[in-house]
Amino acid sequence: MRYPLSWLKEYVDIRLSPEALAERLTMAGFEVTRLEREGSEVVFEVEVTPNRADVLSMIGLAREIAAITQAKLKLPRFTSHDSRVTKRAPQGITPLRVTIKDRRGCRRYIGRVFASVHVGPSPQWMADRLALAGVRSINNVVDVTNYVLLEMGQPLHAFDADRLDGDQIIVRRARQGETLMTIDGAPRALSPEILVIADRQAPCALAGIMGGQASEVSPTTTRVILESAAFDPAIVRRGSRAVGLASESSYRFERGVDVDGVAVASNRAAGLFIEVCGAQEIGVPRDVGQRSAARSAISVDASLVSHRLGVPMTVAEVARRLAQVGCRVRRAGKRITVRPPQHRRDLHGPEDLIEDIARLMGYRLIPETVPAIAVPAVALPSAAAGDRARQTVRQLRLALTGLGFDEVITYALGDPELHQWFGSSKTTVRLRNPLSSEFSLLRQSLVPGLLRAVQHNLNWRAQTVRLFELGAVYQQEELRPVERPRLGLAMSGLRHAHWQSPHPPIDFFDLKGALEALFTRFGIAEYEFRQAPSPFLEPGMQVDIRLQGVPAGTCGQLAHQFDVRQPVFVAEVDVAVLVDQAKPLPAFQDLVRFPPILRDLAVAIKQDVPAGAVISLIQGLGDRRIHEVKLFDYYTGAQIPAGHKGFAYTIEFRDPNRTLTDEEVNTVMDQIRALLTARLAAQLR
Amino acid sequence: MTPEQLLKLKEEALAELGQAGTPERLEQFRVKYLGRKGALHQITQALPSLALEDRRPIGRLANELKQLLAQAVERRSAELDQARQAAPSAIDLSLPGIAQPTGHLHVLTQVIEEIGEIFLSLGYRIVEGPELETDWYNFEALNIPKDHPSRDTFSTFYVDDQYLLRSQTSTVQIRVMEEARPPLAIIAPGKVFRPDAVDANHAFMFHQIEGLYVDRNVTFAQLKGTLALFCRRFFGPETKTRFRPHYFPFTEPSAEVDLQCTRCGGQGCRVCSQKGWLEILGAGLVHPNVFRAVKIDPRRWSGFAFGMGVERIAMLRYGINDIRHFFTNDLRFLHQF
């Protein structure tokens, strides 16, 4: 809110420079976000927190300044009307009737009638002050209501009395089907959750939010009904949300206004109407509802204040600080009974008083100490499982960066068009209030986000892109939406390119290799890659991954329908399965003391025979001396018969208990060759 | 063995020595002639089989040859050493090295880990909570009842009537306090979501780190001390901080913690919007209503809580000018950290 310094000075003595005052206000909880100078005028832009709606006015801030700087407050006295004095309405004029149908929605309503109103421009001093405070001058009647709003924080409304049917104001809930054209020219459909000001026929204004166009004060208005009321914060808020309208009035009502202040503001406005609009009050103000809100006392112990702040404070100091903000304080030994002033609606309990004491003292004066934290280790059972998962994820990150992958973080929200390939629409979690359709659902897979990241980098001519992400995916399940952690990988471009060797492109085996390296790194002995259909992967490279028989994820090449001009390989793994299968502690295996014997084997097998068949057959012999069979070469070409492919393996033989002999190894090699010839029609080379 | 034969041997040996161009070939030579089973040794062994009058002259010649060759080998060895050191390097050092580059952790991960380390060292435990939450955890338990104007500050994405995407990590405070009795000290990093239009300083998804410490007599002074210590450890020992009163529904007293702007030393500049200070943390003593919501007696226990935006802190620390960089994942950005 904007506060012109010259206006503030009307209510409080200010000796400090504007900069110094701004600093004091900021350090007392009212952050001055801007200090503007317009000629000789200075305007503060202050951020007022939701709990201090009492400061959303010149007088409100003046009170705070007085408390903070120990300055003199100069509050004007506006004659309060005395409803006991009955003044007859002039002959022939029906007195105003005010009925509050919804007592919860409206705790107090004061309605007053003015005649002989001359609607015209406001006096310069008023227009100037409004302008400095950022409010446009409209006409003298409306300006008076805005002026008092800014001055006192009480929202007011002026109706053209002749546009209201019968001199009757009814405060009620709207009925389904009723409508109202608000002063901004938009028709509003109403419903029972909205509080309205109505006349005999229809709603005339959205209570506390905005007036109706039909009863708006215009240049031809001669009679005005002035409304000053206390509407319930929650009901105004709900009404505001329901019609999608907010205003300076609704803003203040939502944060709460003073039931007492309703009358003061009404009197102030009345006086201004008479002074500025030439008006005359007709009849007596109608004051319906609660006159004053009861405030209960708060009991606080001075030692509690010391304990909470960590600063020793005497009872006298505590009492003094509280009196500084206008509390009535009664002491009984260490106990203090506090009655907060009417405008301090934010003070409910000892904690609120403690905050006020601290901020008046200045947070700066509270020392800095560091506690020695002693928390028993068993305190949080879920944390223990979480620790293990976190450790594994941490190692996963290290392993992945070690393998040359860069970590990315992509948006968890996505658009329906791209995400349709990545999960059933039945399990999609959609947002009810998205900002745009581009980010209107929660991702069911990490792949679309990774794809975008890959595309972006390829567009910027990156030669090698290797990315990973650890993040959640979300799915709608029967009872509720569920989130699960996933690992995603994406690769595209050239294998690490350098000048000593040619630059082969990344292919599926780079991805497979990275995954195998990860699984091995975590001690997962058994894993399986198997073709399985997938809507977003290229046929022939749609792979299902299982860890020790448990489904763990997918990988493959991204299908052609996505806009990428070179192959992109992706994988997605369920982190929970990975964490579950990972072996936390390796079991040491003693080193073999006897030298191994290595033999090479070159075979040509038919094109349709999987490469793994050779190794399976060899291992299927069950000979414990065959320690490892490793593929080291693959070739096609002139030496290989048509319809065949060539593989070369190194077979490592060893025995933990003795040195093997060439003869026995030869025998096994013969067996292997015979087996391969017989079972795979392999041709040995 | 005749003197003539010895002479011939000497000529052969010296010729061969001249051919020994590498330390390995030299060693082969030495073994061949001077070794335990070498030529000269054999000659010496064979001496007894010679005629008596020949033994001494041959023996003497053999010995001379042995010494000659030994010295020659030493000289040759030294020559080879020198030659090796003096020879111009065959390697072109201007060629780039070849390495398998390691990948980079995302800068936000690095920041979260570093902040985690600081608090671990102070005795806090790291915990996490769900991103999909309910109104209870995101608002009501945090002393933000329905229809409270504070809900505007924490605008939220809703999935349905029950579930939403959390708008702050403070939800984890409630989960932790529901699960375990005090004393408790935790920090909780994680993603949060707000329906804010995306621009250079705002994104609808970002990361926060929440902290909570509940014990017998936790004070505001301890909150100040803890956060000041964190700022010095993370931003540097010369870091200046200030605590400013603020408002959060779930803490009372509340504060915001500002860092003095390093760019202008507190004078005011574009980076700090002319304020001279940069806000980085929100904090306060846990509000008794929050304790009541989780059935912890506020008369027996007190606590403090704090929260920080990770992107903001990373942007301040590294001088990153646009929050969108974190989520575009351009390699030229990722590789800088």
JSON list of C-alpha atoms in Angstrom, two decimals, chain A residues 519-681:
[
{"chain": "A", "resi": 519, "resn": "PHE", "atom": "CA", "xyz": [23.26, -52.91, -12.22]},
{"chain": "A", "resi": 520, "resn": "THR", "atom": "CA", "xyz": [26.65, -54.51, -11.72]},
{"chain": "A", "resi": 521, "resn": "ARG", "atom": "CA", "xyz": [27.81, -51.61, -9.62]},
{"chain": "A", "resi": 522, "resn": "PHE", "atom": "CA", "xyz": [24.93, -52.25, -7.23]},
{"chain": "A", "resi": 523, "resn": "GLY", "atom": "CA", "xyz": [25.59, -55.95, -6.99]},
{"chain": "A", "resi": 524, "resn": "ILE", "atom": "CA", "xyz": [22.53, -56.97, -8.95]},
{"chain": "A", "resi": 525, "resn": "ALA", "atom": "CA", "xyz": [23.68, -60.27, -10.33]},
{"chain": "A", "resi": 526, "resn": "GLU", "atom": "CA", "xyz": [20.84, -61.13, -12.60]},
{"chain": "A", "resi": 527, "resn": "TYR", "atom": "CA", "xyz": [19.18, -58.83, -15.09]},
{"chain": "A", "resi": 528, "resn": "GLU", "atom": "CA", "xyz": [17.35, -59.42, -18.31]},
{"chain": "A", "resi": 529, "resn": "PHE", "atom": "CA", "xyz": [16.64, -57.36, -21.42]},
{"chain": "A", "resi": 530, "resn": "ARG", "atom": "CA", "xyz": [13.75, -58.57, -23.51]},
{"chain": "A", "resi": 531, "resn": "GLN", "atom": "CA", "xyz": [11.82, -57.18, -26.46]},
{"chain": "A", "resi": 532, "resn": "ALA", "atom": "CA", "xyz": [8.37, -55.94, -25.43]},
{"chain": "A", "resi": 533, "resn": "PRO", "atom": "CA", "xyz": [6.04, -53.55, -27.26]},
{"chain": "A", "resi": 534, "resn": "SER", "atom": "CA", "xyz": [6.01, -49.90, -26.27]},
{"chain": "A", "resi": 535, "resn": "PRO", "atom": "CA", "xyz": [4.10, -46.99, -27.81]},
{"chain": "A", "resi": 536, "resn": "PHE", "atom": "CA", "xyz": [7.01, -44.59, -27.67]},
{"chain": "A", "resi": 537, "resn": "LEU", "atom": "CA", "xyz": [9.92, -46.78, -28.73]},
{"chain": "A", "resi": 538, "resn": "GLU", "atom": "CA", "xyz": [11.06, -47.79, -32.18]},
{"chain": "A", "resi": 539, "resn": "PRO", "atom": "CA", "xyz": [10.08, -51.35, -33.18]},
{"chain": "A", "resi": 540, "resn": "GLY", "atom": "CA", "xyz": [13.02, -53.69, -32.92]},
{"chain": "A", "resi": 541, "resn": "MET", "atom": "CA", "xyz": [14.32, -51.65, -30.01]},
{"chain": "A", "resi": 542, "resn": "GLN", "atom": "CA", "xyz": [11.51, -51.81, -27.49]},
{"chain": "A", "resi": 543, "resn": "VAL", "atom": "CA", "xyz": [12.98, -53.40, -24.45]},
{"chain": "A", "resi": 544, "resn": "ASP", "atom": "CA", "xyz": [11.66, -54.48, -21.12]},
{"chain": "A", "resi": 545, "resn": "ILE", "atom": "CA", "xyz": [14.12, -54.69, -18.22]},
{"chain": "A", "resi": 546, "resn": "ARG", "atom": "CA", "xyz": [13.87, -57.12, -15.37]},
{"chain": "A", "resi": 547, "resn": "LEU", "atom": "CA", "xyz": [16.08, -57.29, -12.30]},
{"chain": "A", "resi": 548, "resn": "GLN", "atom": "CA", "xyz": [16.18, -60.72, -10.78]},
{"chain": "A", "resi": 549, "resn": "GLY", "atom": "CA", "xyz": [12.86, -61.43, -12.40]},
{"chain": "A", "resi": 550, "resn": "VAL", "atom": "CA", "xyz": [11.18, -58.25, -11.14]},
{"chain": "A", "resi": 551, "resn": "PRO", "atom": "CA", "xyz": [9.98, -55.79, -13.81]},
{"chain": "A", "resi": 552, "resn": "ALA", "atom": "CA", "xyz": [12.13, -52.76, -13.43]},
{"chain": "A", "resi": 553, "resn": "GLY", "atom": "CA", "xyz": [11.76, -50.53, -16.48]},
{"chain": "A", "resi": 554, "resn": "THR", "atom": "CA", "xyz": [12.09, -50.05, -20.20]},
{"chain": "A", "resi": 555, "resn": "CYS", "atom": "CA", "xyz": [14.67, -48.88, -22.69]},
{"chain": "A", "resi": 556, "resn": "GLY", "atom": "CA", "xyz": [15.18, -48.56, -26.39]},
{"chain": "A", "resi": 557, "resn": "GLN", "atom": "CA", "xyz": [15.29, -46.09, -29.20]},
{"chain": "A", "resi": 558, "resn": "LEU", "atom": "CA", "xyz": [12.71, -43.32, -29.30]},
{"chain": "A", "resi": 559, "resn": "ALA", "atom": "CA", "xyz": [10.15, -43.89, -32.02]},
{"chain": "A", "resi": 560, "resn": "HIS", "atom": "CA", "xyz": [10.04, -41.81, -35.19]},
{"chain": "A", "resi": 561, "resn": "GLN", "atom": "CA", "xyz": [6.92, -39.83, -34.32]},
{"chain": "A", "resi": 562, "resn": "PHE", "atom": "CA", "xyz": [8.89, -37.53, -32.03]},
{"chain": "A", "resi": 563, "resn": "ASP", "atom": "CA", "xyz": [10.56, -34.64, -33.73]},
{"chain": "A", "resi": 564, "resn": "VAL", "atom": "CA", "xyz": [14.22, -35.67, -33.57]},
{"chain": "A", "resi": 565, "resn": "ARG", "atom": "CA", "xyz": [16.45, -35.92, -36.62]},
{"chain": "A", "resi": 566, "resn": "GLN", "atom": "CA", "xyz": [18.88, -38.43, -35.16]},
{"chain": "A", "resi": 567, "resn": "PRO", "atom": "CA", "xyz": [18.53, -41.52, -33.00]},
{"chain": "A", "resi": 568, "resn": "VAL", "atom": "CA", "xyz": [17.79, -40.95, -29.34]},
{"chain": "A", "resi": 569, "resn": "PHE", "atom": "CA", "xyz": [18.08, -43.79, -26.88]},
{"chain": "A", "resi": 570, "resn": "VAL", "atom": "CA", "xyz": [16.17, -43.68, -23.62]},
{"chain": "A", "resi": 571, "resn": "ALA", "atom": "CA", "xyz": [15.74, -45.79, -20.53]},
{"chain": "A", "resi": 572, "resn": "GLU", "atom": "CA", "xyz": [13.51, -45.51, -17.51]},
{"chain": "A", "resi": 573, "resn": "VAL", "atom": "CA", "xyz": [14.00, -47.55, -14.35]},
{"chain": "A", "resi": 574, "resn": "ASP", "atom": "CA", "xyz": [11.89, -47.82, -11.24]},
{"chain": "A", "resi": 575, "resn": "VAL", "atom": "CA", "xyz": [14.11, -46.56, -8.44]},
{"chain": "A", "resi": 576, "resn": "ALA", "atom": "CA", "xyz": [12.27, -48.44, -5.72]},
{"chain": "A", "resi": 577, "resn": "VAL", "atom": "CA", "xyz": [12.98, -51.75, -7.46]},
{"chain": "A", "resi": 578, "resn": "LEU", "atom": "CA", "xyz": [16.60, -50.78, -7.95]},
{"chain": "A", "resi": 579, "resn": "VAL", "atom": "CA", "xyz": [17.03, -49.76, -4.31]},
{"chain": "A", "resi": 580, "resn": "ASP", "atom": "CA", "xyz": [15.32, -52.91, -3.20]},
{"chain": "A", "resi": 581, "resn": "GLN", "atom": "CA", "xyz": [17.52, -55.17, -5.31]},
{"chain": "A", "resi": 582, "resn": "ALA", "atom": "CA", "xyz": [20.78, -53.38, -4.67]},
{"chain": "A", "resi": 583, "resn": "LYS", "atom": "CA", "xyz": [23.12, -55.28, -2.42]},
{"chain": "A", "resi": 584, "resn": "PRO", "atom": "CA", "xyz": [24.19, -52.95, 0.35]},
{"chain": "A", "resi": 585, "resn": "LEU", "atom": "CA", "xyz": [27.32, -54.83, 1.22]},
{"chain": "A", "resi": 586, "resn": "PRO", "atom": "CA", "xyz": [29.51, -56.74, -1.18]},
{"chain": "A", "resi": 587, "resn": "ALA", "atom": "CA", "xyz": [30.70, -60.14, 0.01]},
{"chain": "A", "resi": 588, "resn": "PHE", "atom": "CA", "xyz": [34.46, -60.46, -0.34]},
{"chain": "A", "resi": 589, "resn": "GLN", "atom": "CA", "xyz": [35.73, -63.20, -2.60]},
{"chain": "A", "resi": 590, "resn": "ASP", "atom": "CA", "xyz": [39.29, -64.28, -2.09]},
{"chain": "A", "resi": 591, "resn": "LEU", "atom": "CA", "xyz": [41.69, -63.77, -5.00]},
{"chain": "A", "resi": 592, "resn": "VAL", "atom": "CA", "xyz": [42.60, -66.84, -7.04]},
{"chain": "A", "resi": 593, "resn": "ARG", "atom": "CA", "xyz": [46.26, -67.74, -6.55]},
{"chain": "A", "resi": 594, "resn": "PHE", "atom": "CA", "xyz": [46.67, -69.91, -9.63]},
{"chain": "A", "resi": 595, "resn": "PRO", "atom": "CA", "xyz": [47.19, -68.45, -13.09]},
{"chain": "A", "resi": 596, "resn": "PRO", "atom": "CA", "xyz": [44.28, -68.73, -15.54]},
{"chain": "A", "resi": 597, "resn": "ILE", "atom": "CA", "xyz": [44.53, -70.07, -19.05]},
{"chain": "A", "resi": 598, "resn": "LEU", "atom": "CA", "xyz": [43.05, -68.00, -21.86]},
{"chain": "A", "resi": 599, "resn": "ARG", "atom": "CA", "xyz": [41.93, -69.38, -25.16]},
{"chain": "A", "resi": 600, "resn": "ASP", "atom": "CA", "xyz": [40.42, -67.61, -28.13]},
{"chain": "A", "resi": 601, "resn": "LEU", "atom": "CA", "xyz": [37.56, -69.01, -30.12]},
{"chain": "A", "resi": 602, "resn": "ALA", "atom": "CA", "xyz": [36.28, -67.66, -33.42]},
{"chain": "A", "resi": 603, "resn": "VAL", "atom": "CA", "xyz": [32.98, -68.87, -34.80]},
{"chain": "A", "resi": 604, "resn": "ALA", "atom": "CA", "xyz": [30.64, -68.05, -37.62]},
{"chain": "A", "resi": 605, "resn": "ILE", "atom": "CA", "xyz": [26.99, -68.60, -36.81]},
{"chain": "A", "resi": 606, "resn": "LYS", "atom": "CA", "xyz": [23.82, -68.09, -38.79]},
{"chain": "A", "resi": 607, "resn": "GLN", "atom": "CA", "xyz": [22.45, -64.55, -38.85]},
{"chain": "A", "resi": 608, "resn": "ASP", "atom": "CA", "xyz": [19.31, -65.39, -36.92]},
{"chain": "A", "resi": 609, "resn": "VAL", "atom": "CA", "xyz": [21.08, -67.03, -34.02]},
{"chain": "A", "resi": 610, "resn": "PRO", "atom": "CA", "xyz": [21.44, -64.58, -31.08]},
{"chain": "A", "resi": 611, "resn": "ALA", "atom": "CA", "xyz": [25.00, -63.89, -30.03]},
{"chain": "A", "resi": 612, "resn": "GLY", "atom": "CA", "xyz": [24.16, -64.88, -26.49]},
{"chain": "A", "resi": 613, "resn": "ALA", "atom": "CA", "xyz": [23.39, -68.43, -27.61]},
{"chain": "A", "resi": 614, "resn": "VAL", "atom": "CA", "xyz": [27.10, -69.19, -27.96]},
{"chain": "A", "resi": 615, "resn": "ILE", "atom": "CA", "xyz": [27.90, -68.09, -24.43]},
{"chain": "A", "resi": 616, "resn": "SER", "atom": "CA", "xyz": [24.82, -69.84, -23.05]},
{"chain": "A", "resi": 617, "resn": "LEU", "atom": "CA", "xyz": [25.84, -73.09, -24.66]},
{"chain": "A", "resi": 618, "resn": "ILE", "atom": "CA", "xyz": [29.39, -72.88, -23.39]},
{"chain": "A", "resi": 619, "resn": "GLN", "atom": "CA", "xyz": [28.27, -72.01, -19.87]},
{"chain": "A", "resi": 620, "resn": "GLY", "atom": "CA", "xyz": [25.62, -74.67, -20.13]},
{"chain": "A", "resi": 621, "resn": "LEU", "atom": "CA", "xyz": [28.36, -77.26, -20.12]},
{"chain": "A", "resi": 622, "resn": "GLY", "atom": "CA", "xyz": [28.49, -76.61, -16.41]},
{"chain": "A", "resi": 623, "resn": "ASP", "atom": "CA", "xyz": [32.24, -76.99, -16.31]},
{"chain": "A", "resi": 624, "resn": "ARG", "atom": "CA", "xyz": [33.42, -75.04, -13.26]},
{"chain": "A", "resi": 625, "resn": "ARG", "atom": "CA", "xyz": [36.79, -74.44, -14.82]},
{"chain": "A", "resi": 626, "resn": "ILE", "atom": "CA", "xyz": [35.21, -72.15, -17.42]},
{"chain": "A", "resi": 627, "resn": "HIS", "atom": "CA", "xyz": [35.33, -68.89, -15.50]},
{"chain": "A", "resi": 628, "resn": "GLU", "atom": "CA", "xyz": [34.33, -66.35, -18.12]},
{"chain": "A", "resi": 629, "resn": "VAL", "atom": "CA", "xyz": [33.47, -66.16, -21.80]},
{"chain": "A", "resi": 630, "resn": "LYS", "atom": "CA", "xyz": [33.95, -62.70, -23.22]},
{"chain": "A", "resi": 631, "resn": "LEU", "atom": "CA", "xyz": [32.99, -61.45, -26.65]},
{"chain": "A", "resi": 632, "resn": "PHE", "atom": "CA", "xyz": [35.76, -59.31, -28.04]},
{"chain": "A", "resi": 633, "resn": "ASP", "atom": "CA", "xyz": [35.08, -59.06, -31.72]},
{"chain": "A", "resi": 634, "resn": "TYR", "atom": "CA", "xyz": [32.19, -59.07, -34.15]},
{"chain": "A", "resi": 635, "resn": "TYR", "atom": "CA", "xyz": [32.59, -59.04, -37.92]},
{"chain": "A", "resi": 636, "resn": "THR", "atom": "CA", "xyz": [30.98, -59.68, -41.21]},
{"chain": "A", "resi": 637, "resn": "GLY", "atom": "CA", "xyz": [32.79, -59.65, -44.47]},
{"chain": "A", "resi": 638, "resn": "ALA", "atom": "CA", "xyz": [34.60, -61.65, -47.05]},
{"chain": "A", "resi": 639, "resn": "GLN", "atom": "CA", "xyz": [35.86, -64.38, -44.75]},
{"chain": "A", "resi": 640, "resn": "ILE", "atom": "CA", "xyz": [32.41, -65.07, -43.32]},
{"chain": "A", "resi": 641, "resn": "PRO", "atom": "CA", "xyz": [30.10, -67.34, -45.29]},
{"chain": "A", "resi": 642, "resn": "ALA", "atom": "CA", "xyz": [26.95, -65.83, -46.67]},
{"chain": "A", "resi": 643, "resn": "GLY", "atom": "CA", "xyz": [24.07, -65.64, -44.22]},
{"chain": "A", "resi": 644, "resn": "HIS", "atom": "CA", "xyz": [26.43, -65.85, -41.27]},
{"chain": "A", "resi": 645, "resn": "LYS", "atom": "CA", "xyz": [28.07, -63.51, -38.81]},
{"chain": "A", "resi": 646, "resn": "GLY", "atom": "CA", "xyz": [31.40, -63.91, -37.05]},
{"chain": "A", "resi": 647, "resn": "PHE", "atom": "CA", "xyz": [32.17, -63.64, -33.36]},
{"chain": "A", "resi": 648, "resn": "ALA", "atom": "CA", "xyz": [35.40, -64.05, -31.49]},
{"chain": "A", "resi": 649, "resn": "TYR", "atom": "CA", "xyz": [35.52, -64.90, -27.81]},
{"chain": "A", "resi": 650, "resn": "THR", "atom": "CA", "xyz": [38.17, -65.20, -25.16]},
{"chain": "A", "resi": 651, "resn": "ILE", "atom": "CA", "xyz": [37.47, -68.03, -22.76]},
{"chain": "A", "resi": 652, "resn": "GLU", "atom": "CA", "xyz": [39.13, -67.87, -19.36]},
{"chain": "A", "resi": 653, "resn": "PHE", "atom": "CA", "xyz": [39.77, -71.16, -17.61]},
{"chain": "A", "resi": 654, "resn": "ARG", "atom": "CA", "xyz": [40.81, -71.41, -13.99]},
{"chain": "A", "resi": 655, "resn": "ASP", "atom": "CA", "xyz": [40.64, -73.48, -10.89]},
{"chain": "A", "resi": 656, "resn": "PRO", "atom": "CA", "xyz": [40.92, -71.94, -7.42]},
{"chain": "A", "resi": 657, "resn": "ASN", "atom": "CA", "xyz": [42.83, -74.93, -6.12]},
{"chain": "A", "resi": 658, "resn": "ARG", "atom": "CA", "xyz": [45.47, -75.75, -8.73]},
{"chain": "A", "resi": 659, "resn": "THR", "atom": "CA", "xyz": [47.13, -74.76, -11.94]},
{"chain": "A", "resi": 660, "resn": "LEU", "atom": "CA", "xyz": [45.31, -76.13, -14.93]},
{"chain": "A", "resi": 661, "resn": "THR", "atom": "CA", "xyz": [47.16, -78.04, -17.62]},
{"chain": "A", "resi": 662, "resn": "ASP", "atom": "CA", "xyz": [47.14, -77.27, -21.31]},
{"chain": "A", "resi": 663, "resn": "GLU", "atom": "CA", "xyz": [45.94, -80.80, -22.00]},
{"chain": "A", "resi": 664, "resn": "GLU", "atom": "CA", "xyz": [42.83, -80.57, -19.91]},
{"chain": "A", "resi": 665, "resn": "VAL", "atom": "CA", "xyz": [41.99, -77.16, -21.33]},
{"chain": "A", "resi": 666, "resn": "ASN", "atom": "CA", "xyz": [42.44, -78.50, -24.82]},
{"chain": "A", "resi": 667, "resn": "THR", "atom": "CA", "xyz": [39.99, -81.26, -24.02]},
{"chain": "A", "resi": 668, "resn": "VAL", "atom": "CA", "xyz": [37.37, -78.75, -22.91]},
{"chain": "A", "resi": 669, "resn": "MET", "atom": "CA", "xyz": [37.96, -76.59, -25.96]},
{"chain": "A", "resi": 670, "resn": "ASP", "atom": "CA", "xyz": [37.34, -79.66, -28.12]},
{"chain": "A", "resi": 671, "resn": "GLN", "atom": "CA", "xyz": [34.10, -80.25, -26.26]},
{"chain": "A", "resi": 672, "resn": "ILE", "atom": "CA", "xyz": [33.10, -76.65, -26.83]},
{"chain": "A", "resi": 673, "resn": "ARG", "atom": "CA", "xyz": [33.84, -76.75, -30.51]},
{"chain": "A", "resi": 674, "resn": "ALA", "atom": "CA", "xyz": [31.94, -80.00, -30.92]},
{"chain": "A", "resi": 675, "resn": "LEU", "atom": "CA", "xyz": [28.99, -78.57, -29.04]},
{"chain": "A", "resi": 676, "resn": "LEU", "atom": "CA", "xyz": [28.83, -75.41, -31.08]},
{"chain": "A", "resi": 677, "resn": "THR", "atom": "CA", "xyz": [29.08, -77.30, -34.33]},
{"chain": "A", "resi": 678, "resn": "ALA", "atom": "CA", "xyz": [26.43, -79.76, -33.35]},
{"chain": "A", "resi": 679, "resn": "ARG", "atom": "CA", "xyz": [23.92, -77.43, -31.76]},
{"chain": "A", "resi": 680, "resn": "LEU", "atom": "CA", "xyz": [24.35, -74.21, -33.68]},
{"chain": "A", "resi": 681, "resn": "ALA", "atom": "CA", "xyz": [25.82, -75.46, -36.94]}
]
